[in-house]
Coordinates of C-alpha atoms in Angstrom, one line a residue:
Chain G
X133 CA 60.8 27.4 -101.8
X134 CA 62.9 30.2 -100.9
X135 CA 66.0 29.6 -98.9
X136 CA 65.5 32.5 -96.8
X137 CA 62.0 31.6 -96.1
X138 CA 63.4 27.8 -95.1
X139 CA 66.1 29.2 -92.8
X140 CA 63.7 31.3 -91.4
X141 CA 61.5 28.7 -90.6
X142 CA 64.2 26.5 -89.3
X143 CA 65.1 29.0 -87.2
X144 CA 61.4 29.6 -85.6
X145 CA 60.7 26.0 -85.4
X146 CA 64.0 25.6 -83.2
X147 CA 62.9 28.4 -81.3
X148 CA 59.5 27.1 -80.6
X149 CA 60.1 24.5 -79.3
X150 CA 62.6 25.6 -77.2
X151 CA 61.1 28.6 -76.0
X152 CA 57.4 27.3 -75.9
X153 CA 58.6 24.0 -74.2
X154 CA 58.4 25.0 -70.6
X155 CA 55.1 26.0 -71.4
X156 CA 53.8 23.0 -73.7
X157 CA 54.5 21.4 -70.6
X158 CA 52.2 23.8 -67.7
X159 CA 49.9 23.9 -70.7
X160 CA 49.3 20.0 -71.6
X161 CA 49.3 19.1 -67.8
X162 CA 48.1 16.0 -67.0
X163 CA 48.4 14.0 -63.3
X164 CA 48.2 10.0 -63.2
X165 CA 48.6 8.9 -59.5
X166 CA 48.5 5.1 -58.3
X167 CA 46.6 4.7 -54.4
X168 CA 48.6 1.2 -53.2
X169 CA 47.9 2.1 -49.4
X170 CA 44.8 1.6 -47.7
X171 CA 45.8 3.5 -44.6
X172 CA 43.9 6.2 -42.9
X173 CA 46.4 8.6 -43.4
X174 CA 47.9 7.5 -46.6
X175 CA 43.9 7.4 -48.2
X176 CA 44.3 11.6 -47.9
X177 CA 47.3 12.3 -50.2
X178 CA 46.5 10.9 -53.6
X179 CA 42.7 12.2 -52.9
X180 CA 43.8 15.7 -51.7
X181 CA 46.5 15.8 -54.8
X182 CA 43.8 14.6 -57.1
X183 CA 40.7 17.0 -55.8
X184 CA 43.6 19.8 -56.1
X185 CA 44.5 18.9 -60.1
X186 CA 40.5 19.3 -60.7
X187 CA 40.3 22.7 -59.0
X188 CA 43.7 23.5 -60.9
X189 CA 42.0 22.3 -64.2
X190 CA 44.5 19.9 -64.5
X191 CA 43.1 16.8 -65.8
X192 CA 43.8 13.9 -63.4
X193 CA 43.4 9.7 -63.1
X194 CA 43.8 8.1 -60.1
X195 CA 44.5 4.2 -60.1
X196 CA 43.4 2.1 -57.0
X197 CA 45.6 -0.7 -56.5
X198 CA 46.5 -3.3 -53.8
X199 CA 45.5 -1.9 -50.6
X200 CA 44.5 1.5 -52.3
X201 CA 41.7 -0.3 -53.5
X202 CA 40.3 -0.1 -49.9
X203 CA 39.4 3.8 -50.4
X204 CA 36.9 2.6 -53.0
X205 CA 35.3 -0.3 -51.1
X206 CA 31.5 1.0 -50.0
X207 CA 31.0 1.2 -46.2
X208 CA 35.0 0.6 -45.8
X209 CA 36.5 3.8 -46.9
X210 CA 34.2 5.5 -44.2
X211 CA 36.1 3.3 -41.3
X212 CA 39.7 3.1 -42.8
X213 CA 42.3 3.1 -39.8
X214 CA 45.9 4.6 -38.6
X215 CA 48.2 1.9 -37.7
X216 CA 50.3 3.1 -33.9
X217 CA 53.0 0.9 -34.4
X218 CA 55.5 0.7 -36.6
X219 CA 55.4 4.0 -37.2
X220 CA 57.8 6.5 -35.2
X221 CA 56.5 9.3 -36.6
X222 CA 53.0 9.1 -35.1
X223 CA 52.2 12.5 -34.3
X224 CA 51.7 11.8 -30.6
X225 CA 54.4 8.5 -30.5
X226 CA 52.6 5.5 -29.0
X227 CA 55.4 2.9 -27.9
X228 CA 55.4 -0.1 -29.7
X229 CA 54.2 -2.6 -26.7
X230 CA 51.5 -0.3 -26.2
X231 CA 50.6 0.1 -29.8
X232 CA 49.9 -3.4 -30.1
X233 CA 47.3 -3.7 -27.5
X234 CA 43.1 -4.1 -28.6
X235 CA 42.0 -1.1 -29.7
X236 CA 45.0 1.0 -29.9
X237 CA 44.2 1.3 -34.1
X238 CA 40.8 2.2 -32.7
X239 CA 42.4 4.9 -30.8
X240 CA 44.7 6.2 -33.1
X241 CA 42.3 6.5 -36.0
X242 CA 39.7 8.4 -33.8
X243 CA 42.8 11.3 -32.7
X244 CA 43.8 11.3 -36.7
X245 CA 40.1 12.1 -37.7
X246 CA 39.6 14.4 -34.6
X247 CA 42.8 16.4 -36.2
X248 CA 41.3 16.1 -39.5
X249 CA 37.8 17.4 -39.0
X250 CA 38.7 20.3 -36.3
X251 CA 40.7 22.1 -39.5
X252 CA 37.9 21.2 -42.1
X253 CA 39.9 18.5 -43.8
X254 CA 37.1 16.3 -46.0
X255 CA 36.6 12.8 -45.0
X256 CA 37.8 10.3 -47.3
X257 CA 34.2 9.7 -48.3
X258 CA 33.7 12.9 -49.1
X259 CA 37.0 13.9 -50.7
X260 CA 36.4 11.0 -52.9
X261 CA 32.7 12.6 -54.1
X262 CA 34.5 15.9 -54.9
X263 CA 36.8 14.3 -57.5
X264 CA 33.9 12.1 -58.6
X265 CA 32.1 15.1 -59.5
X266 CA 35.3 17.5 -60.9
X267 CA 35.6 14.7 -63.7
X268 CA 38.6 13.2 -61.9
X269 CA 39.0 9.7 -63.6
X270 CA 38.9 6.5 -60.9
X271 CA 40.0 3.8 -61.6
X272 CA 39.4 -0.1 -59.8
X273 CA 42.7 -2.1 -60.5
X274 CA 41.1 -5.6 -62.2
X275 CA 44.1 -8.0 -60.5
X276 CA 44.0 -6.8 -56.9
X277 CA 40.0 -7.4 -57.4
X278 CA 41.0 -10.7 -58.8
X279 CA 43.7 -11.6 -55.8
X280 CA 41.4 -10.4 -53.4
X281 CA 38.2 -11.8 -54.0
X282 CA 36.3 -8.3 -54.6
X283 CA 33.2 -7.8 -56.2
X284 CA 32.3 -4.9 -58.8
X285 CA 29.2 -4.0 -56.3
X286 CA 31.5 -3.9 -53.3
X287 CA 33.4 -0.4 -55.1
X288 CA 31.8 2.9 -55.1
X289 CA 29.8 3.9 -58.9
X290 CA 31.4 5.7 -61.5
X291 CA 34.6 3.8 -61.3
X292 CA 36.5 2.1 -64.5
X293 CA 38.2 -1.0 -63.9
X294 CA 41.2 -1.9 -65.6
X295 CA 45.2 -2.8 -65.0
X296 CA 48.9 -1.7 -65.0
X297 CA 48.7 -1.4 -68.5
X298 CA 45.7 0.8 -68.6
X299 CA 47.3 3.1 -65.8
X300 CA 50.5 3.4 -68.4
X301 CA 48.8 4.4 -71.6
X302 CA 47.4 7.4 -69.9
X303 CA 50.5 8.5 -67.7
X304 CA 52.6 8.3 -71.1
X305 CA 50.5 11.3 -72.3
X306 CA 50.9 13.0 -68.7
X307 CA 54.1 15.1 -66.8
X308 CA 53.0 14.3 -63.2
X309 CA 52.8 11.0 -62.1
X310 CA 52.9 9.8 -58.4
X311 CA 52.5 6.8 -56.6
X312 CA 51.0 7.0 -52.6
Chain U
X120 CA 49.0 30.8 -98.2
X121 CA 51.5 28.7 -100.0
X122 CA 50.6 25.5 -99.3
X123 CA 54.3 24.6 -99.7
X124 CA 55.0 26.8 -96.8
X125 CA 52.6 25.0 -94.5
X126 CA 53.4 21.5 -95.4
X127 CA 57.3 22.7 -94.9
X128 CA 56.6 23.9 -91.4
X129 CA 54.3 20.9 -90.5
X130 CA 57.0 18.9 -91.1
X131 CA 59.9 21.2 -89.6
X132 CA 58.1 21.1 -86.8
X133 CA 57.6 17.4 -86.3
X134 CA 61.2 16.7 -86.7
X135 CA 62.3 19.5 -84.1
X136 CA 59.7 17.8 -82.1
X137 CA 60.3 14.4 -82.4
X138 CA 64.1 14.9 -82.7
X139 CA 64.6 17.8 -80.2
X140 CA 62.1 16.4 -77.8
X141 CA 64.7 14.2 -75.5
X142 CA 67.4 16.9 -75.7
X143 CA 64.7 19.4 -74.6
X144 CA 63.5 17.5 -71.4
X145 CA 67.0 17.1 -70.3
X146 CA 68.1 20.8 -70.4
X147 CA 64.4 22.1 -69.0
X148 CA 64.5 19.0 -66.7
X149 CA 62.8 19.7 -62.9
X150 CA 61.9 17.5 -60.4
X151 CA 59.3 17.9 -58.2
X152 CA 59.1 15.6 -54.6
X153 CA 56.8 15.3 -52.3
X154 CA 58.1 14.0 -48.8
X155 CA 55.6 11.8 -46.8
X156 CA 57.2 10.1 -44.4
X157 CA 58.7 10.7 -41.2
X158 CA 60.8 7.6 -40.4
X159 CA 64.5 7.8 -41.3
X160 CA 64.7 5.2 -43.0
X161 CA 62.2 7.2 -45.5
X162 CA 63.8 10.8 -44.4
X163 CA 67.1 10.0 -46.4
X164 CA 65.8 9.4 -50.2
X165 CA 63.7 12.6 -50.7
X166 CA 66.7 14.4 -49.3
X167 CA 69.7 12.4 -51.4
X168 CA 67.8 12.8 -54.7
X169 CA 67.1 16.2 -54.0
X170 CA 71.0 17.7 -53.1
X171 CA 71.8 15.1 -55.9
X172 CA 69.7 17.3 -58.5
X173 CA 71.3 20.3 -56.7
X174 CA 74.4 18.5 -57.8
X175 CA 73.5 17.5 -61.3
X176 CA 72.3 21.3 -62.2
X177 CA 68.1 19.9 -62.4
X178 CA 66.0 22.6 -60.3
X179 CA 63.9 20.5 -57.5
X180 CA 61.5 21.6 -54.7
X181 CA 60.5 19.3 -52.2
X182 CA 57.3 19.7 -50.8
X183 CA 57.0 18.3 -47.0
X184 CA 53.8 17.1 -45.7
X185 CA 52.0 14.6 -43.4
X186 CA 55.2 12.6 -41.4
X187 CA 57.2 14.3 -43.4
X188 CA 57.4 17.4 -41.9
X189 CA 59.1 15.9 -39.0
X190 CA 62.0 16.2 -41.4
X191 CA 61.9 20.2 -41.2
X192 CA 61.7 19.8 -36.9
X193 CA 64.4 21.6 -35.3
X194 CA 65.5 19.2 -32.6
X195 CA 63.1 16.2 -33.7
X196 CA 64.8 15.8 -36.9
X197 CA 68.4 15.2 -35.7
X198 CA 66.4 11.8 -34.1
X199 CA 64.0 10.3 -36.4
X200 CA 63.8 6.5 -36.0
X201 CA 63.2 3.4 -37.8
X202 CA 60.5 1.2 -36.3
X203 CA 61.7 -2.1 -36.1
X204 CA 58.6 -4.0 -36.6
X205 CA 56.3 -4.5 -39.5
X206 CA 59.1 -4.7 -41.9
X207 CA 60.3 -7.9 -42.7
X208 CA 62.7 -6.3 -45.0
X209 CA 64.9 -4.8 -42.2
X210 CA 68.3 -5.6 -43.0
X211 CA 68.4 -7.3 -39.6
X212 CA 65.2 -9.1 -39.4
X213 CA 64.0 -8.5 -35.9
X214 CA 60.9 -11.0 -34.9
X215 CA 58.0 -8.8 -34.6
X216 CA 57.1 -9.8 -30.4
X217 CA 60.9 -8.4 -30.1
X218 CA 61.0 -5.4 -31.9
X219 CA 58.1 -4.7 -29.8
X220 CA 59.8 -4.7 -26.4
X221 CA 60.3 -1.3 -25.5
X222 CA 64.0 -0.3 -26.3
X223 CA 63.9 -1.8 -29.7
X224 CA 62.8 1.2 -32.0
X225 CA 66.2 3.2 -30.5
X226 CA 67.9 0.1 -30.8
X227 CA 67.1 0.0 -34.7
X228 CA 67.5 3.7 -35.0
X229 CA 71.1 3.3 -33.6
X230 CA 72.0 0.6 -36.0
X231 CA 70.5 2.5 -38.9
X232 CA 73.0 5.8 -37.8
X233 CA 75.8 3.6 -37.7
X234 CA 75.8 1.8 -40.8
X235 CA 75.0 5.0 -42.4
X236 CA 78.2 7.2 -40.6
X237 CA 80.8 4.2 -41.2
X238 CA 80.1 4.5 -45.0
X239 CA 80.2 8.7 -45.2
X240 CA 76.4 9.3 -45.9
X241 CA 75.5 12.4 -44.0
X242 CA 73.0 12.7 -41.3
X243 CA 69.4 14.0 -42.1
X244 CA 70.4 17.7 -40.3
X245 CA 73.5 17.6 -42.6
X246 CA 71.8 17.0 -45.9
X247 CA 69.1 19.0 -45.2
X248 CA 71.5 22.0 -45.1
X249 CA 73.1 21.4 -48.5
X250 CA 69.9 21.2 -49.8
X251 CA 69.2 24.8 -48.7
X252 CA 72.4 25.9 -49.6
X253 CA 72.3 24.5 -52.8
X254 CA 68.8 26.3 -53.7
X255 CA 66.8 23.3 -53.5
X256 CA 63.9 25.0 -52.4
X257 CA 62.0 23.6 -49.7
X258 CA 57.7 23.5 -48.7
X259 CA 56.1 23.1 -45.9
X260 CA 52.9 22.2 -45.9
X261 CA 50.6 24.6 -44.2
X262 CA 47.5 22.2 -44.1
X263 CA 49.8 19.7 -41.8
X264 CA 51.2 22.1 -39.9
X265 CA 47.1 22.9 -39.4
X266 CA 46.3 19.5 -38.6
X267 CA 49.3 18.7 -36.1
X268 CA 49.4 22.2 -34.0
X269 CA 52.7 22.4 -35.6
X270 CA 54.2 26.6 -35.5
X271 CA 56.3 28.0 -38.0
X272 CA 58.8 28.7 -35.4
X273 CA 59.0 25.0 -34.9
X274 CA 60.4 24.3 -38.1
X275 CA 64.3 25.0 -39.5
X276 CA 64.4 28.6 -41.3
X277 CA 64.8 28.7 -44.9
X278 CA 61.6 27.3 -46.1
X279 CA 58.4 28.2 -47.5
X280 CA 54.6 27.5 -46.5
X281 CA 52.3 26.2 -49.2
X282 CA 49.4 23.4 -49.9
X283 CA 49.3 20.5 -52.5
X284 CA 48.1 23.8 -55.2
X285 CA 51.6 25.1 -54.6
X286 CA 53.5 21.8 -55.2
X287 CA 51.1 21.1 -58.2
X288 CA 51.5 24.5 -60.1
X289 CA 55.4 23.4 -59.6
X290 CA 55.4 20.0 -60.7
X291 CA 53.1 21.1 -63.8
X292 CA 56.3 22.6 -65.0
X293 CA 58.7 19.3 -64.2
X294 CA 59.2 15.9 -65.7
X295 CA 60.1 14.0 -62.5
X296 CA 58.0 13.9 -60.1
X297 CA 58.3 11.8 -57.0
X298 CA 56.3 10.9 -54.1
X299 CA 58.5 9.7 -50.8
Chain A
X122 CA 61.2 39.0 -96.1
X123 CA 57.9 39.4 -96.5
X124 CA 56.5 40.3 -92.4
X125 CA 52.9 38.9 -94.0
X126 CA 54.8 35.4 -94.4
X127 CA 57.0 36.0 -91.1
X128 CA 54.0 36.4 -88.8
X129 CA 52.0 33.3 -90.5
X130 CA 55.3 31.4 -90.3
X131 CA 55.5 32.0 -86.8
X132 CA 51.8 31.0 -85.9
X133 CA 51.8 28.1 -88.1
X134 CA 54.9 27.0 -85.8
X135 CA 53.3 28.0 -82.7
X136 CA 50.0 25.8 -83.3
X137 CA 52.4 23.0 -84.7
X138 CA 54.1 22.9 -81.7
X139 CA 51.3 22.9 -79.1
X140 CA 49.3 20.0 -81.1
X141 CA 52.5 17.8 -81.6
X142 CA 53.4 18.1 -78.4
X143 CA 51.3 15.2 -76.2
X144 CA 51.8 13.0 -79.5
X145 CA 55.3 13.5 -79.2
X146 CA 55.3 12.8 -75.0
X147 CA 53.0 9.4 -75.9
X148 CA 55.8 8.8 -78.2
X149 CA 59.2 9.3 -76.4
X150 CA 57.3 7.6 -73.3
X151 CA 60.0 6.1 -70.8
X152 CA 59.7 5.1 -67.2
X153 CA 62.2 5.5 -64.6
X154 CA 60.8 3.8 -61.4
X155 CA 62.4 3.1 -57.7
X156 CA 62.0 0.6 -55.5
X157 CA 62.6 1.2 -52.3
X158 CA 60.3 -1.3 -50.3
X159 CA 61.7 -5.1 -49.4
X160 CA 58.2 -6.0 -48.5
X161 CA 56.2 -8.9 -50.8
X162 CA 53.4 -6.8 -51.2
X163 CA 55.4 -3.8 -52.4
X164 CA 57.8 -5.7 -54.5
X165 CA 55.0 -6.1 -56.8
X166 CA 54.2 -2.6 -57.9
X167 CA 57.6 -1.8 -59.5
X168 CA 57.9 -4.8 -61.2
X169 CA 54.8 -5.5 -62.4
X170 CA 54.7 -1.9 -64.0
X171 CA 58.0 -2.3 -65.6
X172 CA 57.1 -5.8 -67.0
X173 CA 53.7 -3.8 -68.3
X174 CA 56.5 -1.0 -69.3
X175 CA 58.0 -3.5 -71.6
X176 CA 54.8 -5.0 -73.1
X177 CA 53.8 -1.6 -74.0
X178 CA 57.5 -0.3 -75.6
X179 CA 57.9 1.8 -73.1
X180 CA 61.5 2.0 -72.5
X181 CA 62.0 1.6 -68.8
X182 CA 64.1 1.7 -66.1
X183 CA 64.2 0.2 -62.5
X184 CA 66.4 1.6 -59.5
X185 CA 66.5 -1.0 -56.4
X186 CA 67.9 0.9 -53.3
X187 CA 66.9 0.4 -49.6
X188 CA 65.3 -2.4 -48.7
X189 CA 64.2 -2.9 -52.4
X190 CA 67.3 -4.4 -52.6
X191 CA 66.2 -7.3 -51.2
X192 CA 64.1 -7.7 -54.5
X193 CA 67.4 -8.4 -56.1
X194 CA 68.8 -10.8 -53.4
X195 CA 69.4 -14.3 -54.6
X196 CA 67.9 -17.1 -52.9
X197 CA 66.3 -14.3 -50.6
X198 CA 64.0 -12.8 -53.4
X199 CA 61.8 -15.7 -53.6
X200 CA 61.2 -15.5 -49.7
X201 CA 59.9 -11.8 -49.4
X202 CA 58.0 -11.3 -46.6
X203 CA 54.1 -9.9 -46.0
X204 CA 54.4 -8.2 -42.2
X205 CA 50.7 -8.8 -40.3
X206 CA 51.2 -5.6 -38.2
X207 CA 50.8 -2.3 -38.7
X208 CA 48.9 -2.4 -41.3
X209 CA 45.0 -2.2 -41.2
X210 CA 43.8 -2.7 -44.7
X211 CA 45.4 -5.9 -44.9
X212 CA 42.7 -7.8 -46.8
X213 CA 41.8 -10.2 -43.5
X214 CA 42.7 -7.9 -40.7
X215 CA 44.7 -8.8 -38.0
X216 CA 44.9 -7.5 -34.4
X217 CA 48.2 -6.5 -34.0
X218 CA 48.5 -8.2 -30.4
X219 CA 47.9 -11.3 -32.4
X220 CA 50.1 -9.8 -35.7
X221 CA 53.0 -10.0 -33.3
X222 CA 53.1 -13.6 -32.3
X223 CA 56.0 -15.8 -34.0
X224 CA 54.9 -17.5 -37.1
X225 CA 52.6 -14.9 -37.8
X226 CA 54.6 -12.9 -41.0
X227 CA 55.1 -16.2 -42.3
X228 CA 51.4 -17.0 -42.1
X229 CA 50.5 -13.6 -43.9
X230 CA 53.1 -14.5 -46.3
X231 CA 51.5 -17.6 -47.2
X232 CA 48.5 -16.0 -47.6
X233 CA 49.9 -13.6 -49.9
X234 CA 51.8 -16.1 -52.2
X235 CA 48.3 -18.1 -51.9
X236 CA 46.1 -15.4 -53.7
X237 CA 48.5 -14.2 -56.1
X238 CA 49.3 -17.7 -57.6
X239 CA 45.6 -18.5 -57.8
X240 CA 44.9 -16.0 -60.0
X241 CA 48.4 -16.3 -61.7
X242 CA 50.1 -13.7 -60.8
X243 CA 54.1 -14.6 -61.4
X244 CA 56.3 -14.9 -58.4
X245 CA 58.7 -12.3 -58.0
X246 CA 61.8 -14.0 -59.5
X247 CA 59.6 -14.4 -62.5
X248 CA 58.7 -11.0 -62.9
X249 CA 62.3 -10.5 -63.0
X250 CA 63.2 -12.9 -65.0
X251 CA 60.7 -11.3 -67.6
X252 CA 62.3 -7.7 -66.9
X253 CA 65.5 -8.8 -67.4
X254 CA 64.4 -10.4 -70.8
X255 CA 62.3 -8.0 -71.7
X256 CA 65.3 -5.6 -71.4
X257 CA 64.2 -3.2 -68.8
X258 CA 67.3 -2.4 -67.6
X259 CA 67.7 -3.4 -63.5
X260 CA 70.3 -0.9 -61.3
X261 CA 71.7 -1.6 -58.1
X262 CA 72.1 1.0 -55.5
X263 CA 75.7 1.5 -54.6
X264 CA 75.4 3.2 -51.7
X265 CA 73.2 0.7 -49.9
X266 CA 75.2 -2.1 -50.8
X267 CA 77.7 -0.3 -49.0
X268 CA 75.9 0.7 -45.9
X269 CA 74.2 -3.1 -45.6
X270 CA 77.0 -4.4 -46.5
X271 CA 76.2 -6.4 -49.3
X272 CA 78.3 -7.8 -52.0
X273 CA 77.7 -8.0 -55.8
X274 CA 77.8 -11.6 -56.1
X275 CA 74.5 -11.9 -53.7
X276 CA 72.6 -10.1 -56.4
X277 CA 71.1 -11.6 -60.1
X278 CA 73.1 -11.3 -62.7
X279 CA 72.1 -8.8 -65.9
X280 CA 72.1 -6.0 -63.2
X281 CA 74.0 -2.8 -63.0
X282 CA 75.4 -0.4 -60.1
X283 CA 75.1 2.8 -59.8
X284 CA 73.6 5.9 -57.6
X285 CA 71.3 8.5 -57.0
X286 CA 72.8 10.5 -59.7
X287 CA 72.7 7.5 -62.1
X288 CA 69.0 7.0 -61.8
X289 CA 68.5 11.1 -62.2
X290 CA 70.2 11.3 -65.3
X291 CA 68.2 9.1 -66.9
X292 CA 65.0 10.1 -65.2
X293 CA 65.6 13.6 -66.8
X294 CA 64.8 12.1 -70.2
X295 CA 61.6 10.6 -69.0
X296 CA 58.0 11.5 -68.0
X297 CA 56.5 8.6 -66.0
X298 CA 58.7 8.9 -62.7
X299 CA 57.5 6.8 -59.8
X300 CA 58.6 5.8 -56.2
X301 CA 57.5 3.0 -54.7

């Protein structure tokens, strides 16, 4: 072949891939996000961050885990709770001693949800329908099902199962990964 | 065309790909992090990696939201505090019926500040500011500040407002990404 | 040249690039993952995705800072605790007035180590031992072994030290970037 054509070539390919990388990147966007907390407030960000991807048309797993695994129990995600103690940063701080009396979690979920709805922030249930239906992938992890004695008919339909390894063949073909 | 021209391109191009491909995600390397948490315990590693990609030349945003925007407070984030209970992993374990006795969250929080200032790391005000000034570009997220009642003028200046679509269009772009 | 052969040249590269682009990103996979939790429950996640790392060639490495030092801890490593409070999706809940009596972490604990055994899930020093073998390479945070005042010859062996800086370089050459 002609040198000139093979430098040219050379020369575009390096280019290309330069040039074109930043974009091969925004372009082949994929999200794979792991759910290990089972926490009122923690159930929101990889469900928010995943309904977001589908509306962004970036194409998105999310992998339930440990006490992630919660959000996709049937009757349970409906009812998941705020912990008051241990956490400082409780919007309206709740004192530790106090925290820990009956039906402080009670109390503390019902403000969080209050907050939630009067701004028109989805429920978990029905955040959880919305990536359902925007082809977001959800996945069951196998073990915590397993370690926790948890039934297939306990989750929510059109789930996968699978495990850590199943989670880290798809994020090796993705840019954004995240775990909650 | 040639066919020899194709097949010499197809393969210019894999080994720019293959070869280039490591040397390209370190020089277009971004990071993308998403701050959660509002203890300060969990204020200080969005914050170090972020003035630390500052310092390293990577472009970062961080994206605040949920706890985490206690971190942007003026006033409140000069005092975040680490709850001494529910973490077994405290470097001081503190039984869990003490840590609840009132006192014992600013107790923690104190011991927290001190190991911190005897070794040199900055306080969360401090690294927060090299951030800025180091064009680390900083989110706020407007559904929180929804949620909580929280104003713009309550926040430090130097930030932007966005939602999960503005941290995702960024992160598309990135190859770490990082949820705090 | 020929522009006929310069503009095929330059689309041929173009579609070359795009379509080798997520085959090259399965390829050069590698995981840099921090641990930043002390807790049994979330000492888990990083190693049991870097041991799956391994299986799977996927070059990976782990950065222990915070309390995730504790993961690295001899003698203390095999004793990671489960805390009962603040944390309502534990799999039997627990009132935190009664999550707060003495004994009751270790009870949780036992709990814990009680499930994951039945179903053989490795300890944690195991999964360590089979990161260490499985050469995923293990670093130290510097800067909390100063601040907690820990020495070098508390931690495992096959480890090294290093900082924020350490675990961004290499993070900058990978696409699966997680926090736990």
């Amino acid at each position: 072949m002609d040198t000139e054509i093979q430098s040219y070539i050379d020369e575009a390919v390096k280019k290309a891939v330069d040039e074109q990388f930043t974009t091969a990147l925004k372009k082949n966007s994929k999200a794979a996000i792991i759910a290990s907390k089972g926490t009122l407030d923690m159930a929101y960000p990889p469900l928010i961050l995943a309904s977001t991807c589908a509306a962004l048309d970036i194409e998105c797993q999310v992998f339930f885990t440990f006490y992630g695994l919660d959000i996709l129990r049937k009757g349970k995600n409906a009812h998941l709770g705020v912990p008051p103690v241990g956490n400082p940063a409780m919007p309206v701080p709740v004192p530790n001693i106090i925290g820990m009396l009956p039906g402080m979690t009670a109390m503390a979920t019902k403000m969080m949800n209050g907050w939630m709805g009067k701004v028109g922030v989805p429920t978990i249930p029905e955040l959880l329908d919305t990536c359902v239906e925007s082809d977001v992938k959800i996945i069951a992890c196998q073990m915590t099902m397993d370690v926790m004695g948890i039934k297939r008919e306990e989750l929510i339909d059109d789930i996968e199962l699978g495990g850590a390894a199943t989670f880290l063949n798809y994020a090796t073909g993705c840019n954004i990964t995240l775990l909650v």
